[in-house]
């Protein structure tokens, strides 16, 4: 049978790790079917459908997907979960320069021009001027946000928010029934853990520090942002390992102490993004300025040690090969053995279109559909200690996202209300799904729609025949349907 091509850029990067094993596909599949713990070699055989030839064998692929779907049914049954959440990114200002990322804007574009220095109002938050990006007016008009009309400077849709602005956005969302806020942000040079950290950075001149007075908008401190978002009983899911590293830069503070202080401010769980590929030879190519894989793990272990739940992710489909993907799964499985704190694993398929990796000609495409299916399936089979595998409609769209729920995934992400990371990279699947959308999609594939809390401990099976369908688990969720659109600013 014809083999299906992959988009793995073979031979273009000088990597030590290559997808070569002394295992056979048949043995690996037999182990996967029996539930025996898989080795890295097993995982590579399954992900490649056999390393003895190029491309993906369509029959073997179906065998792997079937084994993963069966495992999913054994582990979590027929329920498909989703969370009613909101993304509130604080700022797009970031100088870290990851080559896969188009979420960021150079922090210099947020600086206060000398002539505008006095009398500026904090709400002039939306700024920046990178060519090729949509304007603030475009973005905000689409979201029904009247601030756009005031900006009009022809800048991009980049932004920074004050803690007050974050609070207002979260408070409005909670009033609509939302009960999780996910907040991941650029590493703004003025952001620091707390006032003491600001003083240390100011006294020592860095690193990656510039005082808030240099910027049009003061994002406050991480503690202030978390406190601001911790309103009305919402679950605050924030502070990736990379953000935690930024929150201790230039100090000898431990990750434990940073996460403890953030927990006291209201942090409830940690997004395990910034993982990308947890193999340093890949990180050296795609995000050379990020913390290395050992430090990422250390930060995650610290978060777990202070009692925080966390998710884990992989961002795949760029320069890496199948060996790197499985080595990543192996590190996540080991981390879960040590912590038990990982609630879900989230494969994030690289969105290539508007990214530096594509612009520099280092990649020409993201993963193929077959690679996506196998990534989900092998995640389910390899991560025998992580109960939930997420299918991201942001990355895969509705139709393919649903298909992945029959390849090993059991969670269908969240309502999110607004999305910036994928949209800016060229993704096209929108920013919002209502509870009704979820129920219609999940019942259409014969599965059971279940509203969950972030930690999966609270669950509610949603009856598709009940009247209006809306969130019920949140502190202010009363079943009123959740509709699209960002809330209007409160009083200006
Ligand atoms: C944009 S960062 C924001 C938080 C923080 N700056 C950090 O790096 O942890 C969050 C994550 O988005 C994901 N991401 C960024 N650009 C992406 C792209 N083009 N396609 C898929 N995922 C992407 C990466 O996994 C990254 O770690
Ligand atoms: N997969 C994506 C997510 N997933 C995170 C969830 O929305 C939720 O926060 C988590 O499951 C914890 O409850 N979020 C995005 O913004 N984009 C994705 O692609
Ligand atoms: N930052 C990720 C999404 C994400 C957020 C939180 C998580 O716990 C997991 C994944 C993206 O959109 O690319
Ligand atoms: S992935 Fe995060 S750290 Fe890297 S450039 Fe983007 S926002 Fe900055």
Coordinates of C-alpha atoms and ligand atoms in Angstrom, one line a residue:
X1 CA 0.0 0.0 0.0
X2 CA 1.1 3.6 -0.7
X3 CA 3.0 5.2 2.1
X4 CA 1.8 8.7 3.2
X5 CA 4.4 11.4 3.4
X6 CA 5.3 13.3 6.6
X7 CA 6.5 16.9 6.9
X8 CA 9.4 16.0 9.1
X9 CA 12.4 18.0 7.6
X10 CA 14.7 15.0 7.4
X11 CA 18.4 15.7 7.1
X12 CA 18.0 19.5 7.2
X13 CA 19.2 19.8 10.7
X14 CA 22.2 18.2 12.2
X15 CA 20.6 16.3 15.0
X16 CA 22.2 13.7 17.2
X17 CA 18.8 12.0 17.9
X18 CA 17.3 10.3 14.9
X19 CA 14.2 7.9 14.6
X20 CA 16.2 4.7 14.6
X21 CA 15.5 1.7 16.8
X22 CA 16.2 -2.0 17.1
X23 CA 12.5 -2.7 17.9
X24 CA 10.0 -3.9 15.4
X25 CA 6.6 -2.3 14.7
X26 CA 4.8 -5.6 15.4
X27 CA 6.4 -6.0 18.8
X28 CA 5.7 -2.4 19.7
X29 CA 2.0 -2.8 18.6
X30 CA 1.6 -6.0 20.6
X31 CA 2.9 -4.2 23.7
X32 CA 0.7 -1.3 23.1
X33 CA -2.4 -3.6 22.8
X34 CA -1.5 -5.5 26.0
X35 CA -1.0 -2.4 28.1
X36 CA 2.6 -3.1 28.8
X37 CA 4.6 0.1 29.5
X38 CA 6.3 1.3 26.3
X39 CA 9.9 2.1 25.8
X40 CA 11.2 5.0 23.7
X41 CA 12.0 2.5 20.9
X42 CA 8.4 1.2 21.1
X43 CA 7.1 4.7 20.9
X44 CA 9.2 5.6 17.9
X45 CA 8.0 2.4 16.0
X46 CA 4.4 3.3 16.7
X47 CA 4.8 7.0 15.8
X48 CA 6.5 6.2 12.5
X49 CA 4.5 3.1 11.8
X50 CA 7.8 1.4 11.5
X51 CA 11.3 2.9 11.0
X52 CA 12.3 0.5 8.3
X53 CA 10.8 2.6 5.5
X54 CA 9.9 6.2 4.8
X55 CA 6.5 7.7 5.3
X56 CA 3.4 6.4 7.2
X57 CA 1.8 3.1 6.4
X58 CA -2.0 3.7 6.4
X59 CA -2.9 0.3 7.6
X60 CA -0.4 0.3 10.5
X61 CA -1.5 3.8 11.4
X62 CA -5.1 2.6 11.8
X63 CA -3.9 -0.2 14.1
X64 CA -2.1 2.3 16.3
X65 CA -5.2 4.6 16.4
X66 CA -7.5 1.7 17.2
X67 CA -5.2 0.6 20.1
X68 CA -5.2 4.1 21.5
X69 CA -8.9 4.5 21.1
X70 CA -9.5 1.3 23.0
X71 CA -7.1 2.4 25.7
X72 CA -9.0 5.7 26.0
X73 CA -12.2 3.8 26.5
X74 CA -10.7 1.6 29.2
X75 CA -9.1 4.5 31.1
X76 CA -11.8 7.2 30.9
X77 CA -14.8 5.7 29.1
X78 CA -17.1 7.5 26.7
X79 CA -17.2 10.9 28.4
X80 CA -15.7 13.9 26.5
X81 CA -14.9 16.7 28.8
X82 CA -14.5 20.4 28.3
X83 CA -14.0 23.4 30.6
X84 CA -15.8 26.8 30.6
X85 CA -12.8 29.1 30.6
X86 CA -11.4 32.4 29.4
X87 CA -8.0 33.2 28.0
X88 CA -6.7 36.5 29.4
X89 CA -3.2 37.1 28.1
X90 CA -1.7 40.1 30.0
X91 CA 0.8 41.3 27.4
X92 CA 2.3 40.4 24.0
X93 CA 5.5 42.3 24.8
X94 CA 8.4 39.8 24.7
X95 CA 12.0 39.9 23.6
X96 CA 12.7 36.2 24.0
X97 CA 12.6 35.6 20.3
X98 CA 11.3 32.1 20.0
X99 CA 11.3 31.2 16.3
X100 CA 8.0 29.4 16.3
X101 CA 6.1 32.3 17.9
X102 CA 4.2 35.2 16.4
X103 CA 2.3 36.0 19.6
X104 CA 5.0 38.3 20.8
X105 CA 5.8 41.9 19.8
X106 CA 9.2 43.5 20.5
X107 CA 8.9 45.2 23.9
X108 CA 10.4 48.4 22.4
X109 CA 7.1 49.0 20.6
X110 CA 5.4 49.4 23.9
X111 CA 7.7 52.1 25.2
X112 CA 6.4 55.6 25.9
X113 CA 7.6 58.1 23.3
X114 CA 9.2 61.0 25.2
X115 CA 6.6 63.5 23.8
X116 CA 3.8 61.3 25.0
X117 CA 5.3 60.9 28.5
X118 CA 2.9 63.0 30.5
X119 CA -0.8 62.6 31.2
X120 CA -1.0 59.3 29.4
X121 CA -4.0 57.2 30.4
X122 CA -3.4 53.5 31.1
X123 CA -6.2 52.5 28.7
X124 CA -4.0 53.4 25.7
X125 CA -2.9 49.8 26.1
X126 CA -3.1 48.6 22.5
X127 CA -0.1 49.5 20.6
X128 CA 2.9 48.2 18.5
X129 CA 3.7 48.5 14.9
X130 CA 4.9 45.3 13.2
X131 CA 4.1 45.2 9.5
X132 CA 1.8 42.5 8.4
X133 CA -0.1 42.2 11.6
X134 CA -3.7 43.3 11.9
X135 CA -4.3 46.6 13.5
X136 CA -5.7 47.2 17.0
X137 CA -8.8 48.6 15.4
X138 CA -9.4 45.5 13.3
X139 CA -8.9 43.2 16.2
X140 CA -10.9 45.1 18.8
X141 CA -13.7 45.9 16.4
X142 CA -14.2 42.2 15.7
X143 CA -14.4 41.6 19.5
X144 CA -16.8 44.5 20.0
X145 CA -14.3 46.4 22.1
X146 CA -14.8 50.2 21.7
X147 CA -11.2 50.9 22.7
X148 CA -10.1 50.3 19.2
X149 CA -11.8 53.4 17.9
X150 CA -9.7 55.4 20.3
X151 CA -6.4 53.9 19.3
X152 CA -6.5 54.4 15.6
X153 CA -2.8 54.8 15.4
X154 CA -2.3 52.1 12.8
X155 CA -0.5 49.9 15.2
X156 CA -0.9 46.1 15.6
X157 CA -3.2 44.2 17.8
X158 CA -0.5 43.8 20.4
X159 CA -1.4 44.8 23.9
X160 CA -0.5 45.2 27.6
X161 CA -3.1 45.2 30.4
X162 CA -3.0 46.7 33.8
X163 CA -4.0 44.5 36.7
X164 CA -7.3 46.5 36.9
X165 CA -8.0 45.7 33.2
X166 CA -7.4 42.0 33.8
X167 CA -9.7 42.1 36.8
X168 CA -12.5 43.7 34.9
X169 CA -12.2 41.2 32.0
X170 CA -12.2 38.2 34.3
X171 CA -15.0 39.6 36.5
X172 CA -17.2 40.1 33.5
X173 CA -16.5 36.6 32.2
X174 CA -17.2 35.0 35.6
X175 CA -20.5 36.9 35.7
X176 CA -21.3 35.1 32.4
X177 CA -20.6 31.7 33.9
X178 CA -16.9 31.2 33.2
X179 CA -14.9 29.5 36.0
X180 CA -11.3 29.2 34.8
X181 CA -9.0 32.0 33.6
X182 CA -6.0 30.8 31.6
X183 CA -3.3 33.5 31.5
X184 CA -0.1 33.1 29.5
X185 CA 1.9 36.2 28.5
X186 CA 5.0 37.6 26.9
X187 CA 8.0 38.2 29.2
X188 CA 7.5 41.9 29.5
X189 CA 10.7 43.6 30.7
X190 CA 8.8 45.5 33.4
X191 CA 7.1 42.4 34.8
X192 CA 8.6 41.1 38.0
X193 CA 7.3 38.8 40.8
X194 CA 6.6 41.5 43.3
X195 CA 7.8 44.9 44.5
X196 CA 11.0 43.5 46.1
X197 CA 11.9 41.9 42.8
X198 CA 11.4 45.2 41.1
X199 CA 13.8 46.8 43.5
X200 CA 16.4 44.1 43.0
X201 CA 16.1 44.4 39.2
X202 CA 16.3 48.2 39.3
X203 CA 19.3 48.2 41.6
X204 CA 21.2 45.7 39.5
X205 CA 20.1 46.9 36.1
X206 CA 18.6 43.7 34.8
X207 CA 18.6 41.2 33.3
X208 CA 15.8 41.7 30.7
X209 CA 14.5 44.6 32.8
X210 CA 13.2 48.0 32.1
X211 CA 11.1 50.0 34.5
X212 CA 7.4 50.3 34.0
X213 CA 7.8 54.1 33.7
X214 CA 9.4 53.5 30.3
X215 CA 6.1 51.9 29.0
X216 CA 2.8 53.3 28.0
X217 CA 1.0 50.7 30.2
X218 CA 2.3 49.4 33.5
X219 CA 1.4 45.7 33.7
X220 CA 2.1 45.7 37.5
X221 CA 3.8 42.6 39.0
X222 CA 2.9 39.0 38.6
X223 CA 1.5 38.9 42.1
X224 CA -0.7 41.9 41.3
X225 CA -1.9 40.3 38.1
X226 CA -2.7 37.0 39.8
X227 CA -4.5 38.8 42.7
X228 CA -6.4 40.8 40.2
X229 CA -7.6 37.8 38.3
X230 CA -8.4 35.9 41.4
X231 CA -12.0 37.2 41.7
X232 CA -15.4 35.7 42.4
X233 CA -14.1 32.1 42.9
X234 CA -12.5 31.7 39.5
X235 CA -9.7 29.1 39.1
X236 CA -6.5 30.9 38.0
X237 CA -4.4 28.8 35.6
X238 CA -1.2 30.7 34.9
X239 CA 2.5 31.1 35.2
X240 CA 4.2 28.7 32.8
X241 CA 7.7 27.5 33.8
X242 CA 9.1 30.2 31.4
X243 CA 7.1 32.9 33.1
X244 CA 8.2 31.6 36.5
X245 CA 11.8 31.8 35.3
X246 CA 11.1 35.5 34.4
X247 CA 9.6 36.0 37.8
X248 CA 12.9 35.1 39.5
X249 CA 15.4 36.4 37.0
X250 CA 18.4 38.1 38.6
X251 CA 17.7 36.6 42.0
X252 CA 18.7 33.3 43.8
X253 CA 15.0 32.7 44.7
X254 CA 13.9 29.1 44.3
X255 CA 11.1 28.1 42.0
X256 CA 9.3 26.7 45.1
X257 CA 9.3 30.1 46.7
X258 CA 8.1 31.8 43.5
X259 CA 5.2 29.4 43.1
X260 CA 4.4 29.5 46.8
X261 CA 4.0 33.3 46.7
X262 CA 1.9 33.0 43.5
X263 CA -0.2 30.4 45.2
X264 CA -0.8 32.8 48.1
X265 CA -1.9 35.4 45.6
X266 CA -4.5 33.0 44.2
X267 CA -2.7 30.8 41.6
X268 CA -4.5 27.4 41.4
X269 CA -2.7 25.5 38.6
X270 CA 0.1 25.9 36.1
X271 CA 0.0 25.6 32.3
X272 CA 2.7 23.3 31.2
X273 CA 3.5 25.2 28.0
X274 CA 7.0 26.4 27.2
X275 CA 7.7 22.7 27.0
X276 CA 7.9 22.8 23.2
X277 CA 10.2 19.8 22.6
X278 CA 12.0 18.7 25.8
X279 CA 15.2 17.9 24.0
X280 CA 17.9 20.6 24.1
X281 CA 19.2 20.1 20.6
X282 CA 15.7 21.1 19.3
X283 CA 15.3 23.9 21.8
X284 CA 18.7 25.3 20.7
X285 CA 17.2 25.7 17.2
X286 CA 13.7 26.9 17.9
X287 CA 14.0 28.8 21.2
X288 CA 17.6 29.3 22.1
X289 CA 16.8 31.9 24.8
X290 CA 14.3 29.8 26.7
X291 CA 15.1 27.8 29.8
X292 CA 16.5 24.4 29.0
X293 CA 14.6 21.2 29.4
X294 CA 16.1 20.4 32.9
X295 CA 15.1 23.8 34.2
X296 CA 11.6 23.4 32.7
X297 CA 11.2 20.1 34.7
X298 CA 12.7 21.7 37.8
X299 CA 10.1 24.5 37.7
X300 CA 7.2 22.0 37.2
X301 CA 8.4 19.9 40.1
X302 CA 8.6 23.0 42.2
X303 CA 5.0 23.9 41.3
X304 CA 3.9 20.4 42.2
X305 CA 5.8 20.5 45.4
X306 CA 3.8 23.5 46.7
X307 CA 0.5 21.7 45.8
X308 CA -0.3 23.1 42.4
X309 CA -1.9 21.0 39.7
X310 CA -0.4 21.4 36.2
X311 CA -0.9 20.4 32.6
X312 CA 1.8 19.3 30.2
X313 CA 2.2 20.1 26.5
X314 CA 4.3 19.2 23.5
X315 CA 4.5 21.6 20.5
X316 CA 5.4 19.4 17.5
X317 CA 5.5 19.6 13.7
X318 CA 8.4 22.0 13.1
X319 CA 12.1 21.0 12.9
X320 CA 12.0 17.9 15.2
X321 CA 11.7 14.3 14.3
X322 CA 9.8 11.3 15.8
X323 CA 12.7 10.4 18.2
X324 CA 12.5 13.9 19.7
X325 CA 8.7 13.5 20.1
X326 CA 9.0 10.3 22.0
X327 CA 11.9 11.4 24.1
X328 CA 9.6 14.3 25.1
X329 CA 6.8 11.9 26.0
X330 CA 9.3 9.9 28.1
X331 CA 10.3 13.0 30.1
X332 CA 6.7 13.9 30.7
X333 CA 5.9 10.3 31.9
X334 CA 8.9 10.4 34.3
X335 CA 7.9 13.8 35.6
X336 CA 4.4 12.4 36.3
X337 CA 5.9 9.5 38.1
X338 CA 7.7 11.9 40.4
X339 CA 4.8 14.4 40.9
X340 CA 1.4 12.9 40.0
X341 CA 0.3 16.5 39.5
X342 CA -0.3 16.4 35.7
X343 CA -4.0 16.5 35.0
X344 CA -3.8 16.4 31.2
X345 CA -1.5 16.3 28.3
X346 CA -2.0 18.7 25.4
X347 CA -0.4 18.1 22.0
X348 CA -0.1 21.4 20.2
X349 CA 0.4 21.1 16.5
X350 CA 2.7 23.8 15.3
X351 CA 0.9 26.6 13.4
X352 CA 3.5 27.6 10.9
X353 CA 2.2 30.3 8.6
X354 CA 3.3 33.6 10.1
X355 CA 6.2 32.5 12.1
X356 CA 9.9 33.3 11.9
X357 CA 10.7 29.5 11.3
X358 CA 8.7 29.8 8.1
X359 CA 9.8 33.3 7.1
X360 CA 13.5 32.1 7.4
X361 CA 12.8 29.1 5.3
X362 CA 13.6 26.7 8.1
X363 CA 10.3 24.9 7.7
X364 CA 7.7 24.9 5.0
X365 CA 4.7 23.4 6.7
X366 CA 3.4 21.9 10.0
X367 CA 2.6 18.3 10.8
X368 CA 0.4 16.3 8.4
X369 CA -3.0 15.0 9.5
X370 CA -1.6 11.6 9.8
X371 CA 1.2 12.9 12.0
X372 CA -1.4 14.6 14.2
X373 CA -3.4 11.5 14.6
X374 CA -0.4 9.4 15.5
X375 CA 0.8 12.1 18.0
X376 CA -2.5 11.9 19.9
X377 CA -2.6 8.1 19.8
X378 CA 1.0 7.6 20.9
X379 CA 0.5 10.2 23.7
X380 CA -2.4 8.1 25.0
X381 CA -0.4 4.8 24.7
X382 CA 2.9 6.1 26.1
X383 CA 1.5 8.3 28.9
X384 CA 0.0 5.5 30.9
X385 CA 0.0 7.7 34.0
X386 CA -1.7 10.8 32.6
X387 CA -5.5 10.2 32.4
X388 CA -6.6 12.9 30.1
X389 CA -5.3 13.7 26.5
X390 CA -6.6 17.0 25.1
X391 CA -7.7 17.6 21.5
X392 CA -7.3 21.3 20.7
X393 CA -10.0 22.7 18.4
X394 CA -7.8 25.8 18.2
X395 CA -5.1 23.9 16.5
X396 CA -7.1 21.2 14.7
X397 CA -10.5 22.8 14.0
X398 CA -13.9 21.2 14.9
X399 CA -14.1 18.3 12.4
X400 CA -10.5 17.1 12.8
X401 CA -10.6 17.9 16.5
X402 CA -13.6 15.5 16.8
X403 CA -11.8 12.8 14.8
X404 CA -8.9 13.0 17.3
X405 CA -11.4 12.1 20.1
X406 CA -11.5 8.7 18.5
X407 CA -7.7 8.4 18.2
X408 CA -7.0 8.5 22.0
X409 CA -8.1 11.9 23.1
X410 CA -10.9 12.4 25.6
X411 CA -10.9 16.2 26.5
X412 CA -12.0 18.9 24.0
X413 CA -10.3 21.9 25.7
X414 CA -12.3 25.0 26.7
X415 CA -14.6 27.8 25.6
X416 CA -11.7 30.3 25.9
X417 CA -13.6 33.3 24.6
X418 CA -10.5 34.9 23.1
X419 CA -7.4 33.4 21.5
X420 CA -4.2 35.2 20.4
X421 CA -1.4 32.7 20.1
X422 CA -2.7 30.6 17.2
X423 CA -4.6 33.4 15.6
X424 CA -1.4 35.5 15.3
X425 CA 0.5 32.5 13.9
X426 CA -2.1 32.2 11.1
X427 CA -4.6 29.7 12.6
X428 CA -8.1 29.9 11.3
X429 CA -10.3 28.1 13.8
X430 CA -11.7 31.0 15.7
X431 CA -11.7 32.0 19.4
X432 CA -14.8 30.6 21.1
X433 CA -17.0 27.6 21.4
X434 CA -20.2 27.7 23.5
X435 CA -21.4 25.0 25.8
X436 CA -24.1 24.3 23.2
X437 CA -21.5 23.9 20.4
X438 CA -19.7 21.4 22.6
X439 CA -22.8 19.4 23.3
X440 CA -23.8 19.3 19.7
X441 CA -20.4 18.2 18.5
X442 CA -19.8 15.6 21.2
X443 CA -23.2 14.0 20.9
X444 CA -22.8 13.9 17.1
X445 CA -19.9 11.4 17.5
X446 CA -21.9 9.3 20.0
X447 CA -20.0 10.3 23.1
X448 CA -21.2 11.9 26.4
X449 CA -20.6 15.6 26.9
X450 CA -19.3 16.5 30.3
X451 CA -18.6 19.9 31.7
X452 CA -15.5 19.7 34.0
X453 CA -13.5 21.8 36.4
X454 CA -9.9 22.6 35.6
X455 CA -8.7 19.7 37.8
X456 CA -11.3 17.3 36.5
X457 CA -12.6 16.6 40.0
X458 CA -16.0 18.3 39.4
X459 CA -18.0 17.0 36.4
X460 CA -21.5 17.4 35.1
X461 CA -22.9 15.3 32.4
X462 CA -24.8 17.6 30.1
X463 CA -28.2 16.4 28.9
X464 CA -28.6 17.5 25.3
X465 CA -32.4 17.6 25.6
X466 CA -32.5 20.0 28.5
X467 CA -33.6 23.6 27.7
X468 CA -31.0 26.3 27.2
X469 CA -27.6 24.8 27.6
X470 CA -25.0 26.8 29.6
X471 CA -22.3 26.4 32.2
X472 CA -23.3 25.1 35.6
X473 CA -20.1 24.4 37.5
X474 CA -18.8 28.0 38.1
X475 CA -19.5 30.1 41.2
X476 CA -21.7 32.3 39.1
X477 CA -22.8 29.7 36.5
X478 CA -26.5 29.2 36.5
X479 CA -27.1 27.5 33.1
X480 CA -27.5 30.7 31.1
X481 CA -26.1 30.0 27.7
X482 CA -22.6 31.4 27.1
X483 CA -22.4 33.6 24.0
X484 CA -19.6 34.9 21.9
X485 CA -18.0 38.3 22.3
X486 CA -15.8 40.0 24.8
X487 CA -17.6 42.0 27.4
X488 CA -17.6 45.7 26.9
X489 CA -15.4 47.8 29.2
X490 CA -17.3 48.6 32.4
X491 CA -17.4 52.4 32.7
X492 CA -15.4 54.2 30.0
Ligands
LIG1 C1 3.1 32.0 23.4 S1 3.7 31.3 24.8 C2 3.2 32.4 26.1 C3 3.7 32.1 27.5 C4 5.2 32.3 27.8 N1 5.7 33.4 27.0 C5 5.9 31.0 27.5 O1 6.6 31.0 26.5 O2 5.8 30.1 28.3 C6 2.7 29.8 25.1 C7 2.9 28.7 24.2 O3 2.3 28.8 23.0 C8 2.7 27.8 22.1 N2 2.9 28.4 20.8 C9 3.5 29.6 20.5 N3 3.5 29.8 19.1 C10 2.9 28.7 18.6 C11 2.6 28.3 17.2 N4 3.0 29.0 16.2 N5 2.0 27.1 17.0 C12 1.7 26.3 18.1 N6 1.9 26.7 19.4 C13 2.5 27.8 19.6 C14 4.1 27.4 22.6 O4 4.0 26.0 23.1 C15 4.4 28.3 23.8 O5 5.1 27.7 24.8
LIG2 N1 -5.1 23.3 23.7 C1 -5.3 24.7 23.9 C2 -5.6 25.2 25.2 N2 -5.9 24.3 26.2 C3 -6.0 24.7 27.6 C4 -7.5 24.6 28.0 O1 -8.3 25.6 27.4 C5 -7.6 24.6 29.6 O2 -7.1 25.8 30.0 C6 -6.9 23.5 30.2 O3 -7.4 22.3 29.7 C7 -7.0 23.5 31.8 O4 -8.4 23.3 32.1 N3 -5.8 26.5 25.4 C8 -5.6 27.4 24.3 O5 -5.7 28.6 24.5 N4 -5.2 26.9 23.1 C9 -5.0 25.6 22.9 O6 -4.7 25.2 21.8
LIG3 N1 -0.6 28.2 25.3 C1 -1.2 27.1 24.5 C2 -2.5 26.6 25.1 C3 -2.5 26.0 26.5 C4 -2.8 26.8 27.6 C5 -2.9 26.2 28.8 C6 -2.7 24.8 29.0 O1 -2.7 24.2 30.3 C7 -2.3 24.1 27.9 C8 -2.2 24.7 26.6 C9 -1.5 27.5 23.1 O2 -2.5 28.0 22.7 O3 -0.6 27.3 22.3
LIG4 S1 6.8 31.5 23.2 FE1 6.6 32.8 25.0 S2 8.8 33.4 25.5 FE2 8.8 32.6 23.4 S3 8.7 34.5 22.2 FE3 6.6 33.7 22.4 S4 5.7 34.8 24.2 FE4 8.0 35.0 24.2

